[in-house]
Coordinates of C-alpha atoms in Angstrom, one line a residue:
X1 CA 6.0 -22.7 -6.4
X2 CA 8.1 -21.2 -9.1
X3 CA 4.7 -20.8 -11.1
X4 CA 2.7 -19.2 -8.5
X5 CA 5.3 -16.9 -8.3
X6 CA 5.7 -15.9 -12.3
X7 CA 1.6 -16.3 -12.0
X8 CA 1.4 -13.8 -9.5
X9 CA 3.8 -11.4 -10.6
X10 CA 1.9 -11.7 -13.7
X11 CA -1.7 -10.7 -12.5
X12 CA 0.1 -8.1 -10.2
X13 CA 1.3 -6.0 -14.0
X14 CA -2.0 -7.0 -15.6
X15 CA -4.2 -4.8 -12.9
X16 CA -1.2 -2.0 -13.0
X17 CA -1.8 -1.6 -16.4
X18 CA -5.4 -1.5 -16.6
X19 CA -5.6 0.8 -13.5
X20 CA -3.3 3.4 -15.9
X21 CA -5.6 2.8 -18.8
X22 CA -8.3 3.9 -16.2
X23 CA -6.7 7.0 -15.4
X24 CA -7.0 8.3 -18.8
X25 CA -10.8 8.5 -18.5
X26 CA -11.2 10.7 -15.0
X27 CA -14.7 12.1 -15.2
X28 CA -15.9 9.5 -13.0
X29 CA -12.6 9.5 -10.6
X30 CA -13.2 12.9 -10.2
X31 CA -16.5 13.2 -9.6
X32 CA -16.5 10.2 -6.8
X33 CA -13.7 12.0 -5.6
X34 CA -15.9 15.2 -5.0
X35 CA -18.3 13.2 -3.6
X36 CA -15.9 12.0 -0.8
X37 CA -13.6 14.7 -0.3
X38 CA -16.6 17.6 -0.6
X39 CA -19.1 16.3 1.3
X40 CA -16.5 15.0 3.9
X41 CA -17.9 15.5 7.9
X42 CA -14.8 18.0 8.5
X43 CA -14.9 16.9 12.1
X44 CA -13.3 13.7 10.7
X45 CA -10.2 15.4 9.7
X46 CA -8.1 15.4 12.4
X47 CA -8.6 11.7 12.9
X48 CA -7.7 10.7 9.5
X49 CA -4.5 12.7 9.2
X50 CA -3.7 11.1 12.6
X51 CA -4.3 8.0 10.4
X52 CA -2.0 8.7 7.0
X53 CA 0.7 9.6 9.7
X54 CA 0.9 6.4 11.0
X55 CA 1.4 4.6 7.6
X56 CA 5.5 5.3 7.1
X57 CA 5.9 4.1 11.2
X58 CA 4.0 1.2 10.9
X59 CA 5.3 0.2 7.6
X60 CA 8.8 0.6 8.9
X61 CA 9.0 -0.4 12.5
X62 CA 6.6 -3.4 12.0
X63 CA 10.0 -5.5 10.0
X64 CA 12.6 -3.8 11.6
X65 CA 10.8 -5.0 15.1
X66 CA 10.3 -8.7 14.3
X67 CA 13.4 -8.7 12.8
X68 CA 15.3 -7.0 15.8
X69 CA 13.0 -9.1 18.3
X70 CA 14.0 -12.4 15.9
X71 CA 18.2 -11.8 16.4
X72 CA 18.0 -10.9 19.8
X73 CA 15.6 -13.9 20.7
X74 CA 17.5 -16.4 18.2
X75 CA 14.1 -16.6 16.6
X76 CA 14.9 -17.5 12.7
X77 CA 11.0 -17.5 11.8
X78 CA 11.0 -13.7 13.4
X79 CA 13.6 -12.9 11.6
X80 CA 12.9 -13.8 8.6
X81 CA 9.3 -12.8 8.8
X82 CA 10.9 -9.3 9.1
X83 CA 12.8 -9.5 6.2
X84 CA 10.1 -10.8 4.3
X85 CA 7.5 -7.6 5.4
X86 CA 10.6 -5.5 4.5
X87 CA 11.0 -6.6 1.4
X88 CA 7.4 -6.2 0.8
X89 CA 7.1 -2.7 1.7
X90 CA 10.4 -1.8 -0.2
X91 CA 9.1 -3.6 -3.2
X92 CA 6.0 -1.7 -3.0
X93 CA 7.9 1.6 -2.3
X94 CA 9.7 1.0 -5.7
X95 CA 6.7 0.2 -8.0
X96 CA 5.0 3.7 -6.4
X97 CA 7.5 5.7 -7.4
X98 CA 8.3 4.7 -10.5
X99 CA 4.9 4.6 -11.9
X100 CA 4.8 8.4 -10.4
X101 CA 7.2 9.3 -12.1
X102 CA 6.2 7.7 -15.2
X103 CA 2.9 8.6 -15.2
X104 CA 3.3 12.0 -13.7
X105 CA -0.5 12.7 -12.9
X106 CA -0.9 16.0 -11.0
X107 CA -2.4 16.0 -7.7
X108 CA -6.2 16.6 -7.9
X109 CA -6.0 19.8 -6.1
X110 CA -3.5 21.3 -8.8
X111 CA -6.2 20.2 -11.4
X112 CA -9.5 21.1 -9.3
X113 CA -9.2 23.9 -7.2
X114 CA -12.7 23.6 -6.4
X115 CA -11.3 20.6 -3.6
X116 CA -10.0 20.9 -0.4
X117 CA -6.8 19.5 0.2
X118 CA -6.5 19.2 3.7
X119 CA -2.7 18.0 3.5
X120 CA -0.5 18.9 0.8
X121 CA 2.4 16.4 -1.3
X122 CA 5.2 17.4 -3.1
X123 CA 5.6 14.1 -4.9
X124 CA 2.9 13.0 -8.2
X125 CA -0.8 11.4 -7.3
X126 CA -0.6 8.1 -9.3
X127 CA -0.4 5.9 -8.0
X128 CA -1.5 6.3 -3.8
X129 CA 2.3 5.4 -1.7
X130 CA 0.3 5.7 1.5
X131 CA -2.2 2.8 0.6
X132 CA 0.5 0.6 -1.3
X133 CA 2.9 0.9 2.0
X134 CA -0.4 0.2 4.5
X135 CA -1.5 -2.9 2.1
X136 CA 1.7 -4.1 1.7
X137 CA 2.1 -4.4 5.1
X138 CA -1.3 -5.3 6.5
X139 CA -0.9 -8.1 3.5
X140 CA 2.4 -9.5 4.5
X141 CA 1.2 -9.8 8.3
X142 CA -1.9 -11.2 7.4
X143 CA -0.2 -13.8 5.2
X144 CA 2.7 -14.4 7.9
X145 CA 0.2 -14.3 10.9
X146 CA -3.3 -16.1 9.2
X147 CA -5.1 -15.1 12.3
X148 CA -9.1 -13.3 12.5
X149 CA -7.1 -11.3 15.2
X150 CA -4.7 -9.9 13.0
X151 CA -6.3 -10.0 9.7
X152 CA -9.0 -8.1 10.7
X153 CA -7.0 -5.0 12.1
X154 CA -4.6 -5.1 10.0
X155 CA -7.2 -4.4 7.0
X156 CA -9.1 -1.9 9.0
X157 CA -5.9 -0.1 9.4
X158 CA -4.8 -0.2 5.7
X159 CA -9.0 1.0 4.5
X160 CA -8.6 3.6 6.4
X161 CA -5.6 4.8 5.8
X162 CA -6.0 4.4 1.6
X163 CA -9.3 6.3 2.4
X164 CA -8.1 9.0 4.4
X165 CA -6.1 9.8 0.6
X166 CA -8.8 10.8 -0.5
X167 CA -11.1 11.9 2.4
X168 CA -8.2 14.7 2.7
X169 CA -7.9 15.7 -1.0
X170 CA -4.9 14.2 -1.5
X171 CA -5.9 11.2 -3.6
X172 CA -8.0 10.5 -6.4
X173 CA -9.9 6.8 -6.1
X174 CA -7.5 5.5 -8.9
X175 CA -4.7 6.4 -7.1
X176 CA -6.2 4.5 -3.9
X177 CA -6.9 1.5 -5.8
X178 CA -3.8 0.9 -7.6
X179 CA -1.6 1.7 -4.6
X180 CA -4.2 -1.5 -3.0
X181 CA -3.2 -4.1 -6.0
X182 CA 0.7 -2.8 -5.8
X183 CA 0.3 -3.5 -2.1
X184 CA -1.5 -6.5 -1.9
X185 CA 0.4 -7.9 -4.7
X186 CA 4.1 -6.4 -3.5
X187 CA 3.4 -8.7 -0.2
X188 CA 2.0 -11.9 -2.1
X189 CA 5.5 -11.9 -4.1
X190 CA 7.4 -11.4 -1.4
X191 CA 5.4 -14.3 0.5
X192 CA 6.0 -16.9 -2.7
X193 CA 9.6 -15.7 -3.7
X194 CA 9.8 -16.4 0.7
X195 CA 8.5 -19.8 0.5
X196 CA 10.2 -20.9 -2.8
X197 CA 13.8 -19.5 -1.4
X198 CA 13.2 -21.3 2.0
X199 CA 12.4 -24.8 0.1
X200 CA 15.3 -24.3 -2.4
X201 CA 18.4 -23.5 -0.1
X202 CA 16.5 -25.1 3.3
X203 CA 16.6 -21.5 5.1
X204 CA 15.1 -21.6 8.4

């Protein structure tokens, strides 16, 4: 357990580092991101910024539910599964922002005026917050709840949502796809570090 852990935490920093490495060549993130946000269907846009919106909500309420629903229904598996999707978007939270600020990559619409940012961010592009907190939390359901009937949503949610980033301007794909591997790999450590606490100390 305490190697799949270290092993995953491992291959987690790998894909974060070679996603920065990819940032430094941007002709091709750029011009896919033209592609997308360019020839958009404009009609679309209202739908997807319906969609980003939802990301913080979700992300939040989904722990704090189970984990509300878990202590008032004496439930210790709710419970904990809250704290454990909690965790999962916190930890993701925190490896965003401080690769933003460490990286400190303009927004594409500062560099290319030539886009259309349909929504406007105050904080730095790299990596995407939005599609780290939807992965991290359709990732820590999914691996909580290993269920077609909630897999599938829950993915659909979160590729939509890292999409949107850049349907609306916001995001290039770099961006979208590191914010997917902090996301996806935020919830597996929480899922392990979970599992190996529960089997050390006998937490129910």
């Amino acid at each position: 357990m305490k190697n799949s852990l270290v092993s995953t935490f491992l291959f987690t920093i790998f894909l974060i580092i070679a996603a920065i490495n990819l940032v430094q060549s941007q002709n091709k993130d750029i011009d896919l991101l033209r592609d997308i946000n360019l020839k958009r269907n404009m009609r679309l846009d209202g739908g997807f910024k319906v969609v980003t919106n939802t990301v913080i909500p979700v992300g939040v309420g989904a722990p704090v539910g189970m984990f509300a629903t878990g202590l008032l229904t004496k439930d210790a598996t709710l419970r904990n599964n809250g704290i454990e999707a909690g965790g999962s978007f916190i930890l993701a939270t925190c490896l965003t922002y401080g690769l933003k600020w460490t990286v400190r990559r303009p927004r594409p619409y500062d560099t290319y005026p030539d886009l259309q940012a349909v929504v406007k961010e105050s904080s730095y592009s790299f990596p995407s917050g939005h599609t780290s907190a939807a992965f991290a939390t359709a990732t820590s359901i999914s691996l909580m709840y290993p269920k077609w009937y909630v897999i599938a949503p829950s993915f659909t949610w979160a590729c939509l949502a890292g999409y949107s980033r850049m349907h609306l301007g916001a995001h290039y794909p770099s961006d979208v796809a590191t914010g997917i591997v902090i996301g996806v790999g935020s919830a597996l450590l929480m899922h392990q570090g979970a599992k190996w606490y529960q089997k050390k100390y006998g937490v129910n």
